[in-house]
Short mmCIF file of C-alpha atoms in Angstrom, two decimals:
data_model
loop_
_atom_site.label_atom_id
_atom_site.label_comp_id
_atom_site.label_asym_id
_atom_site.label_seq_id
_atom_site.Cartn_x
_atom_site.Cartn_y
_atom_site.Cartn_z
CA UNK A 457 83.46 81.16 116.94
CA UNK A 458 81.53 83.51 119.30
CA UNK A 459 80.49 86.82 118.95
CA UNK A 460 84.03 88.64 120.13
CA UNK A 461 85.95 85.92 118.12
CA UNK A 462 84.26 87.22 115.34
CA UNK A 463 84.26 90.86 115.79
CA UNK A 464 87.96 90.25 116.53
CA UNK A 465 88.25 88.45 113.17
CA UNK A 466 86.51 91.39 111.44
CA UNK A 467 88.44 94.15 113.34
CA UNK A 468 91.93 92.22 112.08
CA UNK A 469 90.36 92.55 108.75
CA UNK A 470 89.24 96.21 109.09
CA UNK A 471 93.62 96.51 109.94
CA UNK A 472 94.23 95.19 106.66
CA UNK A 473 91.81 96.59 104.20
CA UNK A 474 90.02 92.93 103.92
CA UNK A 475 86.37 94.09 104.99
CA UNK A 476 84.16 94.07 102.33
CA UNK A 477 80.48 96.09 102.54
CA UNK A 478 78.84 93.32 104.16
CA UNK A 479 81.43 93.09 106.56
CA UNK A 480 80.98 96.51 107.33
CA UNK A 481 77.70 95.83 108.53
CA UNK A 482 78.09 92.65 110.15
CA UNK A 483 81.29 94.64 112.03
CA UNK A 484 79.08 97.56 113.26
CA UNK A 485 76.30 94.66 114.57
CA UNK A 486 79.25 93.13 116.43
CA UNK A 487 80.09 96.51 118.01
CA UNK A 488 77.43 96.66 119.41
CA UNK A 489 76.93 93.61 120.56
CA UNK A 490 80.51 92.68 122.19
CA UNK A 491 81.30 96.87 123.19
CA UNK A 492 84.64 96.76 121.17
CA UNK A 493 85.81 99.94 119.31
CA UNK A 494 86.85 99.91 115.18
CA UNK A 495 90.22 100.91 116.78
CA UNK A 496 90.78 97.62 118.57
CA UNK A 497 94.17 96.14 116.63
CA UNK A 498 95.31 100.17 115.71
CA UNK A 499 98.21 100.26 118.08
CA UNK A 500 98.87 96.95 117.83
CA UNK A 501 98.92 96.84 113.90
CA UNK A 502 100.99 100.64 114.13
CA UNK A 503 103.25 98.54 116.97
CA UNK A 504 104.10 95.68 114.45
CA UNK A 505 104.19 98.09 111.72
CA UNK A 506 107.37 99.76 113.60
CA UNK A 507 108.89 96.61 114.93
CA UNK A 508 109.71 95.60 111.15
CA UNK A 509 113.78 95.89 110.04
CA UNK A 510 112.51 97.57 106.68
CA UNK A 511 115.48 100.19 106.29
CA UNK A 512 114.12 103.98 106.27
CA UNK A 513 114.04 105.62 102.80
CA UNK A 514 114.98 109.42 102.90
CA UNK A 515 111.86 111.97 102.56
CA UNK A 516 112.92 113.18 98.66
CA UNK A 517 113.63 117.05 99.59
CA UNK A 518 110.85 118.63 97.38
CA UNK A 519 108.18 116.80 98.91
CA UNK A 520 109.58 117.63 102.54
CA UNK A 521 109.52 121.31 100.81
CA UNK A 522 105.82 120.88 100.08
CA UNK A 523 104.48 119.19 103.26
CA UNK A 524 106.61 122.01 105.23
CA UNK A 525 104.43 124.85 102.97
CA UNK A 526 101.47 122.61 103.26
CA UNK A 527 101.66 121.85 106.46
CA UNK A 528 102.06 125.69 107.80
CA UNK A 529 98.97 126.71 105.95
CA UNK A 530 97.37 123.85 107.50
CA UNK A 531 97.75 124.11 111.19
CA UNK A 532 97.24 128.29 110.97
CA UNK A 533 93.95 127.16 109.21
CA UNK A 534 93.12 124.50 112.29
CA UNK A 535 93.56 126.93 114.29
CA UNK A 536 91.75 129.51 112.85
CA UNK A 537 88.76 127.31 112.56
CA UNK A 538 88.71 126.40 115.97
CA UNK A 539 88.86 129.83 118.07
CA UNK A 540 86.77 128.14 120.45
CA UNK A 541 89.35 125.17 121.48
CA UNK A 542 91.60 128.18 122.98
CA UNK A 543 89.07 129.99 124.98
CA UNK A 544 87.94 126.46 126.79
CA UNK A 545 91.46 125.71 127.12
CA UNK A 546 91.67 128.78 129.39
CA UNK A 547 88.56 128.46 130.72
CA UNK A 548 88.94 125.43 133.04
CA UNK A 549 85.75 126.63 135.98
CA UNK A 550 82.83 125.97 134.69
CA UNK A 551 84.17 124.47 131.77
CA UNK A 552 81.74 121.66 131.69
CA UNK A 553 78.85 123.37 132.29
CA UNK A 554 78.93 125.51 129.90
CA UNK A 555 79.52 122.44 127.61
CA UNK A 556 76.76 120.70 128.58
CA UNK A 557 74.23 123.63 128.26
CA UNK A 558 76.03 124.52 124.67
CA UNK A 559 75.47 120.77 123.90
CA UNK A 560 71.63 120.88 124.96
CA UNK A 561 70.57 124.24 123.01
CA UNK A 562 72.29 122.73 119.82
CA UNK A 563 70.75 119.17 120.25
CA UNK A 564 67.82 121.44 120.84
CA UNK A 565 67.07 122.94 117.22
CA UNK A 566 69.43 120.37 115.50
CA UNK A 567 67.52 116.84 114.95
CA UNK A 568 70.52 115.29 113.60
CA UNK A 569 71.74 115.44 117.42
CA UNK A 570 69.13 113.42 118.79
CA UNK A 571 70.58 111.17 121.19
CA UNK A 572 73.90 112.22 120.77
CA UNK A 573 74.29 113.78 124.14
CA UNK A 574 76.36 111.67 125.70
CA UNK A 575 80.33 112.34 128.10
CA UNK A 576 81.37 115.82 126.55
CA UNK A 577 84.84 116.01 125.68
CA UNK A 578 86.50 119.14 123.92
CA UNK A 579 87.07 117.87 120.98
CA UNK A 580 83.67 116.46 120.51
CA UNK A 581 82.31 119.81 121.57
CA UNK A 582 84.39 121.25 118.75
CA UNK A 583 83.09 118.90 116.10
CA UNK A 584 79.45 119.18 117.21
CA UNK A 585 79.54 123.10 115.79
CA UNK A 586 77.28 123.33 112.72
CA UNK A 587 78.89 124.04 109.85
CA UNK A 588 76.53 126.56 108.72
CA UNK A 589 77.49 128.51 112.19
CA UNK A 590 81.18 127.82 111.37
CA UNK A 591 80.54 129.15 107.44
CA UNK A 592 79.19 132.36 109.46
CA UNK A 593 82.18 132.49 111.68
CA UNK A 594 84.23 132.58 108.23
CA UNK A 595 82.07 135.01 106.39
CA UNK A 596 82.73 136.96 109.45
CA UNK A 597 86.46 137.07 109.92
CA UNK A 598 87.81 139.02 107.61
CA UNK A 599 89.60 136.82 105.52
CA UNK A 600 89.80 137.06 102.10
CA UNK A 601 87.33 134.58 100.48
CA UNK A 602 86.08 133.69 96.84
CA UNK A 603 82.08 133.45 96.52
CA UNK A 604 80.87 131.15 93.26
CA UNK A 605 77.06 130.34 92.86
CA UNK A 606 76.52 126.64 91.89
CA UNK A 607 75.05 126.16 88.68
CA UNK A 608 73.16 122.77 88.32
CA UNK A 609 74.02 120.20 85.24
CA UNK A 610 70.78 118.29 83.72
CA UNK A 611 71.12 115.64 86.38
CA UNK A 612 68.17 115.18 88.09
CA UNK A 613 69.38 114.74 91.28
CA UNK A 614 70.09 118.55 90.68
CA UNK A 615 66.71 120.22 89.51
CA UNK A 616 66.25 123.37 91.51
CA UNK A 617 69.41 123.33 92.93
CA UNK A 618 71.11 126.31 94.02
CA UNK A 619 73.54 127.43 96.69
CA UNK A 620 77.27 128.34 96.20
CA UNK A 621 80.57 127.98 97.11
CA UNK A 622 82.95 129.62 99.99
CA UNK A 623 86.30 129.30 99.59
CA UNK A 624 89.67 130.57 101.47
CA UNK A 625 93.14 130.07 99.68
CA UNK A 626 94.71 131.01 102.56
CA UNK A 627 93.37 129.05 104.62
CA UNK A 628 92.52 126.08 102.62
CA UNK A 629 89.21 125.66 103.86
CA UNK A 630 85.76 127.02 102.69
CA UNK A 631 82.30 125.69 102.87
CA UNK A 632 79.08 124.56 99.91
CA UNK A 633 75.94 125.33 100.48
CA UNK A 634 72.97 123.66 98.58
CA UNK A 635 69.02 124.13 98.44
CA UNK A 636 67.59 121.46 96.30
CA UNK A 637 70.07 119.05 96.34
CA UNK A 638 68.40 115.70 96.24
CA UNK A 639 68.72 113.70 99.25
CA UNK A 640 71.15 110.27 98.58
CA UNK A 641 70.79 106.98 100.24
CA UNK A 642 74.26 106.77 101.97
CA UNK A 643 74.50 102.80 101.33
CA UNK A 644 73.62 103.62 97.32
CA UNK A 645 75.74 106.15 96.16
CA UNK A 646 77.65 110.19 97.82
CA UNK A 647 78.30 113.14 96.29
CA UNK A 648 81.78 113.83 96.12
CA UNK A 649 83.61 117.40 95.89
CA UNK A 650 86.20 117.99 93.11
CA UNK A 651 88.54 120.91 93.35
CA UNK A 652 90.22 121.73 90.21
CA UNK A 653 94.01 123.64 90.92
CA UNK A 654 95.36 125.75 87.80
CA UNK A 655 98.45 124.76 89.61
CA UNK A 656 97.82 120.75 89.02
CA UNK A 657 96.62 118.77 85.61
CA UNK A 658 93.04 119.62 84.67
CA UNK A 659 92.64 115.65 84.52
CA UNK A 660 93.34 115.02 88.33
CA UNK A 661 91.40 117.49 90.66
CA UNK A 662 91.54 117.04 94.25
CA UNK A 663 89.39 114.94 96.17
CA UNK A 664 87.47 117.61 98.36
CA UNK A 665 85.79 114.72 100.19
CA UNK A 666 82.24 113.18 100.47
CA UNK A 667 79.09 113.85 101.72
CA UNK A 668 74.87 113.11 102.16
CA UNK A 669 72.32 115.40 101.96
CA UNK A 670 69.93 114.13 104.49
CA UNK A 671 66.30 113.34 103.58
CA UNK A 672 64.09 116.72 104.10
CA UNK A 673 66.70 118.97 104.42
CA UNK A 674 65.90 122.66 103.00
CA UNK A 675 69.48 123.57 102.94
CA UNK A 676 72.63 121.72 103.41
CA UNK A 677 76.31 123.58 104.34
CA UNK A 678 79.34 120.77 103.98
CA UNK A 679 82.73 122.10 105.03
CA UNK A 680 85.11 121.28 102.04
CA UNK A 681 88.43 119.55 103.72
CA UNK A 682 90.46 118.66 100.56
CA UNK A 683 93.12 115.99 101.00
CA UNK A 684 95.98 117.70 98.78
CA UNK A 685 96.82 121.63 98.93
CA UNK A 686 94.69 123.60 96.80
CA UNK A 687 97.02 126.67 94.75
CA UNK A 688 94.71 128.06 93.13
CA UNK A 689 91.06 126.73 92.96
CA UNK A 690 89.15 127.78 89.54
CA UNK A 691 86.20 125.54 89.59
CA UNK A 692 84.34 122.89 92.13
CA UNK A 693 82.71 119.96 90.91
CA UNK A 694 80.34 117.88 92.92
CA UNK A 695 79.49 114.25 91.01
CA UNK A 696 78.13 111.34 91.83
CA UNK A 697 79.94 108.48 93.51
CA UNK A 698 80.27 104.89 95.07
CA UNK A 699 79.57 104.74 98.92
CA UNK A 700 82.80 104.65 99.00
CA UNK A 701 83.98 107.71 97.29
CA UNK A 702 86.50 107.80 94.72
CA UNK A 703 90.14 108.07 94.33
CA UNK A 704 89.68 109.21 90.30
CA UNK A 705 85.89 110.47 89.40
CA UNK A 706 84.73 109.00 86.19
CA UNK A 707 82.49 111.95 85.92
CA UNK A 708 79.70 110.01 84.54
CA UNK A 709 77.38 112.48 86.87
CA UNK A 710 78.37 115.95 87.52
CA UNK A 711 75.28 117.58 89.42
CA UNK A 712 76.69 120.59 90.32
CA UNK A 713 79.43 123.04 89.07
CA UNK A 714 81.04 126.00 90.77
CA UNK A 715 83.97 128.06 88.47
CA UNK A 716 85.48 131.27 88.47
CA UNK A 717 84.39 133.79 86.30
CA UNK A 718 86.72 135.16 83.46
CA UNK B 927 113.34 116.08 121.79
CA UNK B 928 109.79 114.86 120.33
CA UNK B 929 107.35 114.78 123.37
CA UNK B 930 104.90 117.44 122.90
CA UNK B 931 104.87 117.79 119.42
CA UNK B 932 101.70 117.20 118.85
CA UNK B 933 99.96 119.43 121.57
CA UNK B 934 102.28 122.01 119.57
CA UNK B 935 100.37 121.34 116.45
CA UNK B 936 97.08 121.41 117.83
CA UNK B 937 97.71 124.56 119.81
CA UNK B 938 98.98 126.15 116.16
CA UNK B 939 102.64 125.97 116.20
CA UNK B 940 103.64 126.28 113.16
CA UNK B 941 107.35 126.01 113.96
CA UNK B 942 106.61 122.21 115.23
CA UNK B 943 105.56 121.61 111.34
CA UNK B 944 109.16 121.28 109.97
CA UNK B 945 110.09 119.11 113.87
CA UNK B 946 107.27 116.54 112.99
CA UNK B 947 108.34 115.88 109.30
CA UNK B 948 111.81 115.85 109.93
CA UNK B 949 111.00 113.51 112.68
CA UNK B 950 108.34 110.80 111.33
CA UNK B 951 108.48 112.19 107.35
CA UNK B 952 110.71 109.36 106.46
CA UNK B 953 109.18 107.01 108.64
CA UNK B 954 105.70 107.66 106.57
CA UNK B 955 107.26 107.83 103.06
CA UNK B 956 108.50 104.12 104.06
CA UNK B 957 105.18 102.95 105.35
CA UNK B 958 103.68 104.80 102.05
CA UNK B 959 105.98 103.04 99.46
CA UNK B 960 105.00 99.61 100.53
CA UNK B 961 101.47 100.18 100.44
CA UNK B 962 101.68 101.80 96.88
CA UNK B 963 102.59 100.82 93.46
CA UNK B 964 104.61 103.68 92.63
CA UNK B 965 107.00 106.42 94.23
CA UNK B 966 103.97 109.17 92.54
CA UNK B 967 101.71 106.95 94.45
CA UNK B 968 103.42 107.60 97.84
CA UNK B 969 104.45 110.85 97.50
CA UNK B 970 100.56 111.75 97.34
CA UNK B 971 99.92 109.57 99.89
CA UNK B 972 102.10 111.27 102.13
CA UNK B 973 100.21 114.49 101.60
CA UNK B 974 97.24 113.32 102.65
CA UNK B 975 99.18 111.39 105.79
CA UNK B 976 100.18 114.65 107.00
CA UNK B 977 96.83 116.58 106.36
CA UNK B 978 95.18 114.39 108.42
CA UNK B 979 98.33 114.06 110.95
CA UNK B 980 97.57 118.33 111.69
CA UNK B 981 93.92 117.80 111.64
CA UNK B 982 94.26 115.18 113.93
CA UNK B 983 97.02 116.15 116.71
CA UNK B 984 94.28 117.50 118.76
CA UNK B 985 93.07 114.10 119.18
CA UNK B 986 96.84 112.52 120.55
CA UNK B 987 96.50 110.83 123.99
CA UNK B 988 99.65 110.87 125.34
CA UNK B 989 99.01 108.50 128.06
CA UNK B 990 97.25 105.59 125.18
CA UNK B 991 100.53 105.54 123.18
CA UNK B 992 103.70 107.04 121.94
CA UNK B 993 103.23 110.21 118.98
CA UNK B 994 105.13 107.46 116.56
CA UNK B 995 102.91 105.01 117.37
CA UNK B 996 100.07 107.57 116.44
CA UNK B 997 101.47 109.14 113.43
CA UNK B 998 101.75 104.99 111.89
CA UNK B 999 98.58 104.29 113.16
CA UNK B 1000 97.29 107.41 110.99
CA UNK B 1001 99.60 106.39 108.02
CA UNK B 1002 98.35 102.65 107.80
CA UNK B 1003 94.43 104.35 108.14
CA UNK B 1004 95.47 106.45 105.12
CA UNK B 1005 97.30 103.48 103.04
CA UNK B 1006 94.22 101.31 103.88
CA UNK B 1007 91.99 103.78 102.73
CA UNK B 1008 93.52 103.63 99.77
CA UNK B 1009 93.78 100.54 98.61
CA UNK B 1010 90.57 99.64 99.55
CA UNK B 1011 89.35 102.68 96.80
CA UNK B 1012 91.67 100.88 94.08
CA UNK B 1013 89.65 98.86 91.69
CA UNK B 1014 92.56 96.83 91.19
CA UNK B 1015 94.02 96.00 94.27
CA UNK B 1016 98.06 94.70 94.05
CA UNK B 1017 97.80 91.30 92.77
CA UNK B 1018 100.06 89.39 93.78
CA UNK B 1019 101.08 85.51 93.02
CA UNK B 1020 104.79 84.97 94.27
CA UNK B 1021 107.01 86.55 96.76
CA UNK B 1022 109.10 87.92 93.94
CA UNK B 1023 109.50 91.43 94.82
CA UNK B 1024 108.42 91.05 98.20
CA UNK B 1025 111.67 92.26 100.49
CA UNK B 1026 111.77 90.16 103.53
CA UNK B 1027 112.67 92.05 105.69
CA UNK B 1028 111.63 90.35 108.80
CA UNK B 1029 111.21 91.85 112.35
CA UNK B 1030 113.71 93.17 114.78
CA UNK B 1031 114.59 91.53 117.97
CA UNK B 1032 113.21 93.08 121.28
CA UNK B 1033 116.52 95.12 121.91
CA UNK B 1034 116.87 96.06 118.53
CA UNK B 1035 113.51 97.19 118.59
CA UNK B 1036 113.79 98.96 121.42
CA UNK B 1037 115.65 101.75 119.69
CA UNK B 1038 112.79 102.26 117.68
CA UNK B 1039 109.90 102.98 120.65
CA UNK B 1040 108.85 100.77 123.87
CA UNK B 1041 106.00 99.56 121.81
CA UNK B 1042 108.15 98.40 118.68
CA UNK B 1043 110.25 96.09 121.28
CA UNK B 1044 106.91 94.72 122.59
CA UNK B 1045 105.90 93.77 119.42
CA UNK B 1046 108.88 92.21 118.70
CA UNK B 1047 108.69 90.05 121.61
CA UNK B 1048 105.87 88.63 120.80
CA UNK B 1049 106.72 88.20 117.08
CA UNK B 1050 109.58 86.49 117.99
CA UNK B 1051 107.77 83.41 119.85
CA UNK B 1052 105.40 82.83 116.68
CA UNK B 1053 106.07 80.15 113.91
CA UNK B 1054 107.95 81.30 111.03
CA UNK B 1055 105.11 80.76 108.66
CA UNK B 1056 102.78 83.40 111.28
CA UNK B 1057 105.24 86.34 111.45
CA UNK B 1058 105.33 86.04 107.26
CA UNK B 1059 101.49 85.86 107.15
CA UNK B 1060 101.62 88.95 109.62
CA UNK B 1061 104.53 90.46 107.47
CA UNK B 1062 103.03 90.39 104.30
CA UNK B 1063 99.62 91.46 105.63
CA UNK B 1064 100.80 94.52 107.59
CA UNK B 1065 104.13 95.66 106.01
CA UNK B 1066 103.36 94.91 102.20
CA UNK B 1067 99.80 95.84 102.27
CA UNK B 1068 98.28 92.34 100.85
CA UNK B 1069 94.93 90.85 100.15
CA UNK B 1070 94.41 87.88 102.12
CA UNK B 1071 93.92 86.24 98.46
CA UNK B 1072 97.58 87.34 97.61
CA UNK B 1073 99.00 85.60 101.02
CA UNK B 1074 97.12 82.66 100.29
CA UNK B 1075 98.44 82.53 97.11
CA UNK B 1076 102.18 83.50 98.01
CA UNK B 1077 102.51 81.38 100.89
CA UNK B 1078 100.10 77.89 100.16
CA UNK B 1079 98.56 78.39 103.11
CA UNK B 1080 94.28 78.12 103.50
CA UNK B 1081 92.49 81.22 103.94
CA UNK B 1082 90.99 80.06 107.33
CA UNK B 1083 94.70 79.76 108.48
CA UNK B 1084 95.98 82.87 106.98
CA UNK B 1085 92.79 84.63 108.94
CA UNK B 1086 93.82 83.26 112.65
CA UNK B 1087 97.24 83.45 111.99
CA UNK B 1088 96.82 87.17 111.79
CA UNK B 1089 93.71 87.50 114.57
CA UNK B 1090 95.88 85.59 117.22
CA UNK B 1091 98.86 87.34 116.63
CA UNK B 1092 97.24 90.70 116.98
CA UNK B 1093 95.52 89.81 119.93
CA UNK B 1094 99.18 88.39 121.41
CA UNK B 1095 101.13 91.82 120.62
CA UNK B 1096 97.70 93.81 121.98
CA UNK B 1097 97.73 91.68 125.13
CA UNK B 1098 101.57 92.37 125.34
CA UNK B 1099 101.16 96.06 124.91
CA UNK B 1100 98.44 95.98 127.34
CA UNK B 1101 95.62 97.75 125.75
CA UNK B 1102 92.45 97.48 127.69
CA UNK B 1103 89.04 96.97 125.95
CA UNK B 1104 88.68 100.87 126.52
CA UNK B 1105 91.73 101.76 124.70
CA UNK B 1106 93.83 102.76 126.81
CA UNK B 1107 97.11 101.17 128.20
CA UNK B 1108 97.57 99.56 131.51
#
């Protein structure tokens, strides 16, 4: 089998949820090597997916009711958060100028770009924003936003932490910030981001996504993106996690905890 | 009327919210329900489909596929995601349970998108025992350990049943190494 056979192999497997860790890496390797994309077999596996005579089930009504709310509050929030998608939009001379130069005075001061500069499109000028400028843009706008101060657990991946916690209900979006975090090895564990909803069981937060804190890094701002609606956030945990993440957190280390007052 | 629906989203059209679920919400809650063990399962599920559906409609190429094709592509990202985060993955021993379903034919399919009917095409010149392989892989969401054990088959057959007939349906739907479609 040669080297695309394989990567084909592994990129069937990556369709099906059959790559294990080591696959992972022998996948990216094969990347490289052969110049196929992870999304090689997405249209066709979406394309087989649809071709199948499985009879539709109806959409049960309150969860269309909840995606509808959810999905309102999400797209004003997208929106929102990206201001600077419209004005390029509009701004079609000169457009990729000023997208290169943006691109080189970021790469400039941020290390993490470091030969990243590569085609500019506008969404991957979009992404390329630092969170910590988009946590000022937020801070700035006017929205109404809870503030909570992290206070560390006894873990000692969290001595001398400190930092806090930004966080919009209306626009279900917010940001962490951390000093003393301890940097993780990506490949041995993640922190993970818990938001706990006084609308939802206590027992079930919502995954708020994972993240690194890179080696050396005096302060760290992660954008929270949680994958359920948040009604009303009262606390944010951050534990300790598989590479993977987690679906359920068995809480066996909480480093850092964020709740509201009273 | 779908086209555009997504450059509606990403431009913050809220109004095109309630047009996409009504359009491709049952579609996902089907996908979603084979791929979990319970209808709580896939009603979260479905949440997070969406979530990332409006965080990702920026990113919709018209000319590299159809918006259905995108929105399943995103759902079976999801589902995978998913399952792969179970500790216990479905374990399965026998097809008991295990709807077949089957695939449409080409015209059939062709009420469904161009690239369901393409698909369909080429599913319908592979042997019996590689369409179920593909079936139970893709529509019910199984370990290759569960098809080996459902159908008798070896694992190293079970593998290239599914590689080839991926690569067949991606050669049909003409997908270029780039990504985009000829």
């Amino acid at each position: 089998m040669d080297a695309r056979e394989r990567a084909e192999e592994l990129l069937a497997d990556l369709e099906l949820g059959w790559l294990g860790d080591d696959d992972e890496r022998t996948l990216d390797e094969l990347l490289v090597q052969t110049g196929l994309d992870r999304a090689h077999f997405a249209q066709s596996a979406a394309a087989v997916t649809l071709a199948s005579r499985m009879p539709l089930l109806e959409l049960p009504s309150a969860l269309r009711s909840q995606l509808v709310a959810a999905g309102q509050r999400s797209v004003a929030r997208v929106t929102s958060l990206r201001p600077r998608q419209a004005w390029l939009d509009s701004a079609a001379i000169g457009w990729y100028a000023a997208a290169a130069m943006l691109l080189l005075a970021v790469g400039a001061w941020w290390p993490g770009l470091e030969g990243m500069v590569g085609p500019v499109t506008p969404a991957a000028l979009t992404e390329l924003v630092p969170p910590a400028m988009e946590r000022e843009r937020l801070l700035a706008s006017g929205t109404e936003l809870f503030r909570w101060e992290w206070a560390p657990t006894d873990d000692p991946a969290a001595s001398g932490l400190s930092g806090d916690v930004v966080w919009s209900a209306a626009l279900q979006a917010g940001f962490m910030r951390f000093q003393g975090l301890e940097a993780n090895d990506p490949a041995a564990m993640r922190y993970q981001l818990w938001v706990f909803d006084a609308e939802r069981d206590e027992r079930y937060p919502v995954d708020g996504g994972v993240f690194d804190v890179p080696a050396g890094a005096s302060e760290v701002v992660v954008p929270i993106r949680p994958v359920l609606p948040v009604g009303e956030a009262v606390a944010f945990a951050v534990s300790v996690e598989l590479p993977g993440g987690a679906v359920v957190s068995t809480r066996e280390r909480i480093v850092a905890l964020a709740a509201a007052q009273g | 009327m779908t086209d555009g629906l997504m450059q509606r989203i990403a431009m913050g059209d809220s109004r095109a919210v309630e047009q996409v679920i009504d359009q491709y919400g049952a579609l996902v809650f089907t996908i979603a329900r084979r791929f979990t063990r319970n209808p709580a399962d896939a009603e979260d599920a479905v949440q997070e489909i969406f979530t990332d559906v409006w965080r990702s409609a920026h990113r919709f190429d018209p000319a590299a596929g159809t918006e259905k094709v995108f929105v399943t592509t995103i759902a079976r990202r999801r589902l995978i995601d998913r399952l792969r985060r179970l500790p216990n993955r479905i374990q399965t021993e026998s097809s008991d349970g295990l709807d077949e379903h089957g695939f449409h034919t080409s015209d059939r399919a062709a009420e469904v998108g161009v690239d369901a009917a393409r698909a369909a095409e080429v599913l319908a010149t592979l042997r019996p025992e590689q369409r179920r392989v593909m079936e139970l892989g893709l529509l019910h969401g199984l370990s290759h350990g569960d098809i080996v054990a459902v159908t008798g088959m070896p694992l190293g057959t079970v593998k290239t049943f599914m590689r080839r007939g991926l690569i067949e349906v991606r050669r049909r739907l003409g997908v270029t190494d780039g990504g985009s479609v000829d």
